[in-house]
Short mmCIF file of C-alpha atoms and ligand atoms in Angstrom, two decimals:
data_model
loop_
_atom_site.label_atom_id
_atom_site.label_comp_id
_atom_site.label_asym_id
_atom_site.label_seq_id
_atom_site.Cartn_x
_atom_site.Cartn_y
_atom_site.Cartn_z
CA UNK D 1 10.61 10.16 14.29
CA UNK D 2 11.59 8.91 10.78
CA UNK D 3 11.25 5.36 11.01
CA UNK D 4 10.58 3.45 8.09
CA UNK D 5 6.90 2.90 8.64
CA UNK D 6 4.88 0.36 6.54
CA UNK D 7 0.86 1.53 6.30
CA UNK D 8 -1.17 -1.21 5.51
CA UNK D 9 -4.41 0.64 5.13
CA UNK D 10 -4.48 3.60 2.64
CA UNK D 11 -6.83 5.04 -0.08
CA UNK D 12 -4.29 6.47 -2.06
CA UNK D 13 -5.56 5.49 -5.84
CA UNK D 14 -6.86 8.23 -7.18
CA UNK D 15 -11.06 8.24 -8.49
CA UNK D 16 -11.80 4.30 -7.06
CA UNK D 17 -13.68 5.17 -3.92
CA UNK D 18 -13.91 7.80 -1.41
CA UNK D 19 -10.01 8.44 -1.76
CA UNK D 20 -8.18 11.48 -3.73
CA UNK D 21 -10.29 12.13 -6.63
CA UNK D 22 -7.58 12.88 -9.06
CA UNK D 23 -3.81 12.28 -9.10
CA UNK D 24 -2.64 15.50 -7.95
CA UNK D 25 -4.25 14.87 -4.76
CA UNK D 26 -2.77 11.83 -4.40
CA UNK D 27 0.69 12.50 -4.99
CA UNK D 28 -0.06 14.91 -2.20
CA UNK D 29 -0.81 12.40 0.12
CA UNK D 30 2.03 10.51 -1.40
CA UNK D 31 4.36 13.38 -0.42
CA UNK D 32 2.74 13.11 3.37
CA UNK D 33 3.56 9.82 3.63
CA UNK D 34 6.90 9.84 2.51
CA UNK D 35 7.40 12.96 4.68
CA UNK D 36 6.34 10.85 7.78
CA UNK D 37 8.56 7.89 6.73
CA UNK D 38 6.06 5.92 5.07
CA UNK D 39 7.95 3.54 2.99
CA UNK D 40 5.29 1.23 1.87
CA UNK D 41 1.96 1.82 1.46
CA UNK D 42 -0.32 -1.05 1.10
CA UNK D 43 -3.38 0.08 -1.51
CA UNK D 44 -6.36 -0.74 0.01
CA UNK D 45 -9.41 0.12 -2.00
CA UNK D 46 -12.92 -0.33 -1.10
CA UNK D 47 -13.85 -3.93 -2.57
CA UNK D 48 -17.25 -2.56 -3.26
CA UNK D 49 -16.51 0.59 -5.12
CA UNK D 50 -13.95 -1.88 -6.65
CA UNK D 51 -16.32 -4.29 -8.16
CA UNK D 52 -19.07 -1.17 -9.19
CA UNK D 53 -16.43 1.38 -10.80
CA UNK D 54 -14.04 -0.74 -12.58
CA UNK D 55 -12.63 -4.26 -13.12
CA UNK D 56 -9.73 -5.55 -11.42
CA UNK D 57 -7.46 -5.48 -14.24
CA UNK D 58 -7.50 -2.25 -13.95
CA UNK D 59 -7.38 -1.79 -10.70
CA UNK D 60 -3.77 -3.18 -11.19
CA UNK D 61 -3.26 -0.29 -14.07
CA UNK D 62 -4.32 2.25 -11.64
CA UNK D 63 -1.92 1.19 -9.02
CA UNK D 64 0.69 1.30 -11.60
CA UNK D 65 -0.35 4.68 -12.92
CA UNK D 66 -0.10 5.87 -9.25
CA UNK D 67 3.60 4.41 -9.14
CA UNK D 68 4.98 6.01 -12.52
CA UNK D 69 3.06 9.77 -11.33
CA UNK D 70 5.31 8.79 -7.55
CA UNK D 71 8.30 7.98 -9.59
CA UNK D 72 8.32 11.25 -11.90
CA UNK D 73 7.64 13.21 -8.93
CA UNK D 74 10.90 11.78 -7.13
CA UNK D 75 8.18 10.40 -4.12
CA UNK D 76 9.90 7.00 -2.78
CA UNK D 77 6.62 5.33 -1.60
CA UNK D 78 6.62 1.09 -2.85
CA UNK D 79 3.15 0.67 -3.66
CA UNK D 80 1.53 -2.98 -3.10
CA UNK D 81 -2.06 -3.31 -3.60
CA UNK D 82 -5.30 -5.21 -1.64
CA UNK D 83 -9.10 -4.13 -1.04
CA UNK D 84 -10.12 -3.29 1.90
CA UNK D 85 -13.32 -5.90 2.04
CA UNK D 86 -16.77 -5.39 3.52
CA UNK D 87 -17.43 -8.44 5.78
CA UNK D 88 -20.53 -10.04 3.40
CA UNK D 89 -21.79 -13.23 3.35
CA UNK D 90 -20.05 -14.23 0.23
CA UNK D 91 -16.76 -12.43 0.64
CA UNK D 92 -15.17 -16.05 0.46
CA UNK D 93 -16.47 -16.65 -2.77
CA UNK D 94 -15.66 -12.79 -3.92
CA UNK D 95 -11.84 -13.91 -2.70
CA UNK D 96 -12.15 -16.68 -5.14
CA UNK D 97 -13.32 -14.98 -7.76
CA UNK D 98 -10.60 -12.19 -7.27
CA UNK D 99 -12.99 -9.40 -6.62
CA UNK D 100 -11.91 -9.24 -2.75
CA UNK D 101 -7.93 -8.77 -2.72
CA UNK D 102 -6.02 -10.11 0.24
CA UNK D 103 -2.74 -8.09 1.31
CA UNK D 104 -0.64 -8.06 -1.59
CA UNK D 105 -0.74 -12.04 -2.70
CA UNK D 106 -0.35 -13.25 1.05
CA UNK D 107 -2.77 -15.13 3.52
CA UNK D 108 -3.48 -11.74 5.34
CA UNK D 109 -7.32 -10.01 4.27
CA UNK D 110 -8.65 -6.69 5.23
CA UNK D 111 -11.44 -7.32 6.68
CA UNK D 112 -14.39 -3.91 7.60
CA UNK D 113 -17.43 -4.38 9.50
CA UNK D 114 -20.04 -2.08 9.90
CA UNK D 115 -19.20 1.06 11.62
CA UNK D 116 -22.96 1.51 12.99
CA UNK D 117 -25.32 -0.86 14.78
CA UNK D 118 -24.69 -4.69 15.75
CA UNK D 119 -22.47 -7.69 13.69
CA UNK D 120 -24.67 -9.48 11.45
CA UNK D 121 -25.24 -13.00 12.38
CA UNK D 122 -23.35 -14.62 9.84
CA UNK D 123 -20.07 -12.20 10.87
CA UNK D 124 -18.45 -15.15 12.97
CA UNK D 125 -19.23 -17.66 10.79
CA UNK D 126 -18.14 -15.90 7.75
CA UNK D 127 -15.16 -14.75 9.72
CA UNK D 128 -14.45 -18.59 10.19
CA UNK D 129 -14.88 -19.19 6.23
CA UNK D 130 -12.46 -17.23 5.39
CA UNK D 131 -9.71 -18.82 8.24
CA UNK D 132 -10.72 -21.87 7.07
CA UNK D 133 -9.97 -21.35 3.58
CA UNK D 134 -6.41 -20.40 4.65
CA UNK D 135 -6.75 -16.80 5.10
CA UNK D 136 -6.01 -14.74 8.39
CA UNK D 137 -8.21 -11.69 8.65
CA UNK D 138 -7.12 -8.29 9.53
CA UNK D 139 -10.12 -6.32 11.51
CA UNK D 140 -9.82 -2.55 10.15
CA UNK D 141 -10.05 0.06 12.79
CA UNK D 142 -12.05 -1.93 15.56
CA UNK D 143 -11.99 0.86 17.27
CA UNK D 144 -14.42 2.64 15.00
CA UNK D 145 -16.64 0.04 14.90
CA UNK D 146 -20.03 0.42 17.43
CA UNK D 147 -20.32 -3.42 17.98
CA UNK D 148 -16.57 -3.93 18.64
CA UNK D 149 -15.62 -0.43 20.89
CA UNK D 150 -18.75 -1.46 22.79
CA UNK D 151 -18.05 -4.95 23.66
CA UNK D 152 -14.20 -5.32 23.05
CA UNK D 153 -14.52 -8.70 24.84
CA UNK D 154 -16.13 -9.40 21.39
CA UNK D 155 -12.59 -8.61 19.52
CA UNK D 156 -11.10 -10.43 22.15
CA UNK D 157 -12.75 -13.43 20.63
CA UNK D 158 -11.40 -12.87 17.30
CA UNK D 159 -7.85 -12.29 18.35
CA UNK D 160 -7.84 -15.39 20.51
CA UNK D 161 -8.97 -17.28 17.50
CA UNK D 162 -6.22 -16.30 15.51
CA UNK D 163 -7.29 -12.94 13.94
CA UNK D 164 -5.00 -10.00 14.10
CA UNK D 165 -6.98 -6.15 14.21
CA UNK D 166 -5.89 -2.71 12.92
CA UNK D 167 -6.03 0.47 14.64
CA UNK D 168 -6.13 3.73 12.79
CA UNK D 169 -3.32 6.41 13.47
CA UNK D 170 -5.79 9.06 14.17
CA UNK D 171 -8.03 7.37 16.49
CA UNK D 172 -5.27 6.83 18.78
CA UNK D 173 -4.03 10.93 18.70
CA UNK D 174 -7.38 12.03 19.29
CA UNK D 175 -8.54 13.32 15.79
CA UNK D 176 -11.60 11.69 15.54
CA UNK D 177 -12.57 12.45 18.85
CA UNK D 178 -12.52 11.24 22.54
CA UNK D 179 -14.77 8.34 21.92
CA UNK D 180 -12.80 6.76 19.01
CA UNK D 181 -9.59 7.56 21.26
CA UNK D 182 -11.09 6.10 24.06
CA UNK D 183 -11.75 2.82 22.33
CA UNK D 184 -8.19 2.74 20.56
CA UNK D 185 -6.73 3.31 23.82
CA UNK D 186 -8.66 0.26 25.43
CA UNK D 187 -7.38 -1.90 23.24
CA UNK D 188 -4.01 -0.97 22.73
CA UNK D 189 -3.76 -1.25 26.95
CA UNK D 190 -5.25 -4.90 26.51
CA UNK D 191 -3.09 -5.99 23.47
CA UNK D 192 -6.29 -6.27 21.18
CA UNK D 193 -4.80 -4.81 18.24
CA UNK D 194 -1.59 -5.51 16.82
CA UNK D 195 -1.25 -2.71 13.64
CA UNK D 196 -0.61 0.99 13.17
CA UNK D 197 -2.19 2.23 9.90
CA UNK D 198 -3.35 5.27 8.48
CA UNK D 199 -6.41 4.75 6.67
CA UNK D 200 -5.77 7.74 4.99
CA UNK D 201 -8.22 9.12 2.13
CA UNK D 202 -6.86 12.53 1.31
CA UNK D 203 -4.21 15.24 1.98
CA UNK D 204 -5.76 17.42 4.38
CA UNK D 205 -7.66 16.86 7.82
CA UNK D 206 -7.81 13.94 9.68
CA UNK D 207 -7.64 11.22 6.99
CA UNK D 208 -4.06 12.40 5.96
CA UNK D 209 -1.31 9.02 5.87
CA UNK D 210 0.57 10.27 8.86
CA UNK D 211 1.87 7.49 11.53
CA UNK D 212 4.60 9.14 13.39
CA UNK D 213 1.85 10.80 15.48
CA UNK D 214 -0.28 7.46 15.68
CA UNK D 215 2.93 5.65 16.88
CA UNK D 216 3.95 8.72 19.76
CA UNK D 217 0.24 8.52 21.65
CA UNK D 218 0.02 4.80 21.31
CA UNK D 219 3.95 4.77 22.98
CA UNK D 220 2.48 6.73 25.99
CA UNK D 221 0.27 3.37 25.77
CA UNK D 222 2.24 0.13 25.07
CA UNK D 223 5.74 1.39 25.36
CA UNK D 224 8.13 3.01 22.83
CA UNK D 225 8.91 -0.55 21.64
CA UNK D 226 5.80 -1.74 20.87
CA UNK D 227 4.73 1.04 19.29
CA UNK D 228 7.16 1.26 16.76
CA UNK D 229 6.88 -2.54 16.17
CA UNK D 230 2.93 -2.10 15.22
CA UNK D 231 4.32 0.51 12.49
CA UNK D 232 6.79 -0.97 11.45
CA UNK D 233 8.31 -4.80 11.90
CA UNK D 234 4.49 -6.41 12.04
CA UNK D 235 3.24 -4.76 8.89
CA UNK D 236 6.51 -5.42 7.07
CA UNK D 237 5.67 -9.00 8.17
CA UNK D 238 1.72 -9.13 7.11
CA UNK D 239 2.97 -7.44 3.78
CA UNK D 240 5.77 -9.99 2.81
CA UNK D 241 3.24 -12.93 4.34
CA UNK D 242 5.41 -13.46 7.23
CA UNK D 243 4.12 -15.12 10.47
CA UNK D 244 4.16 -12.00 13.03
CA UNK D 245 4.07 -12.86 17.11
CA UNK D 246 1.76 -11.11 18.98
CA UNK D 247 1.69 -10.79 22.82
CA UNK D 248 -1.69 -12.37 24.30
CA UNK D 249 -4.36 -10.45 24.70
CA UNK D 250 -4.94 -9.04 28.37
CA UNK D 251 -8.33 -9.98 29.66
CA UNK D 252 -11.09 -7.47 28.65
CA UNK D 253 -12.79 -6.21 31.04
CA UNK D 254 -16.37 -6.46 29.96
CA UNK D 255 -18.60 -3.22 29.74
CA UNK D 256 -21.84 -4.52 29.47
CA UNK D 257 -23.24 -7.92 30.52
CA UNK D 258 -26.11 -9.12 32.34
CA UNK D 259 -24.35 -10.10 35.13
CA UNK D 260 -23.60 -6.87 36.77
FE1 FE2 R 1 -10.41 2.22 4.85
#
């Protein structure tokens, strides 16, 4: 499968976060990608390493460092850049201020919440901030997330209100393990998340920006089709602040609840 892939979650930069640490490492993952058909990868920083190791200025200087080292090494990977942004009380305001980076200038936001442990209260009201304010929020890997893989009628919620979710390419094969799978796979069947992405961080292991096996298990899911849309055609859309259709999400079944 060489399909020109578009990964909108990636931790390429070298020495920002818990990414590469130096530029060898990540024109090694650049290599992967490009390998896998990766055509664009979306940059996607941790907002909060962001803000603590460096200004955003040169954030931008990294990114373009990254390209130059891609170009000399004959990898052809387009680089666009966004954080990925820790759902906090005040991420509005950190959008505002430019600290928080939505998807490469458009309406779309990468939005994390806690891996571990329930949603803070203020989660669906910040959540609603930031639609209000114009934005559409992205859910990273939902299916790593305790609150959401639990309670997936909770995501449900979101998407019905207008949010679109992420899954990670590894989930879905299996890498992380069953439980991750499992949840990936729930929500594929019930059309709860709309995105293939890699998340990668380095070159080796699990975190490695590979789709093509993301896309083949999630095709055993939603169809060959879809599957190749959610890697393809829906990022290109979020990237270039397109509108992208998504089917409705299938009910939910709900796993816990007092009524049963
Ligand atoms: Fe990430």
């Amino acid at each position: 499968m060489n399909a020109p892939f578009v990964d909108i979650h990636n931790h390429t930069i070298p020495g920002v976060d818990d990414g590469p640490k130096g530029m060898d490492d990540a024109l090694k993952m650049a290599s992967i990608a490009a390998d896998d058909g990766i055509e664009t990868v979306l940059l996607t920083p941790h907002n909060r390493d962001v803000a603590a190791l460096t200004r955003h200025g040169r954030l931008d200087e990294q990114a373009d460092r990254l390209r130059q080292a891609a170009a000399t090494d004959g990898i052809s990977v387009r680089f666009l850049l966004a954080t990925e942004n820790y759902l906090e009380p005040d991420l509005p305001q950190q959008v505002e201020q430019g600290t928080a980076l939505p998807i490469n200038g458009t309406s779309y936001i990468l939005v994390e919440l806690p891996y571990m442990g329930m949603l803070a209260l203020y989660t669906d009201d910040t959540l609603s901030q930031l639609q209000l304010s114009g934005l559409i929020p992205i859910i990273a890997h939902p299916e790593r997330c305790e609150a959401l893989a639990s309670r997936p009628e909770v995501l449900e919620g979101f998407v019905q209100r207008g949010m679109l979710a992420q899954v990670t390419s590894a989930s879905i094969t299996g890498a992380f393990g069953r439980d991750f799978q499992r949840a990936a796979e729930h929500m594929l069947r019930h059309g709860l998340v709309h995105v293939i992405a890699t998340d990668a961080h380095m070159a080796r292991g699990p975190r490695v920006p590979v789709m093509s096996d993301g896309v083949r298990a999630a095709a055993k899911i939603v169809g060959d089709e879809r599957a190749l849309e959610m890697a393809t055609t829906v990022p290109a859309a979020i990237v270039e602040g397109r509108p992208v259709d998504v089917p409705e999400p299938k009910q939910a079944k709900r796993r816990f609840g007092p009524f049963r």
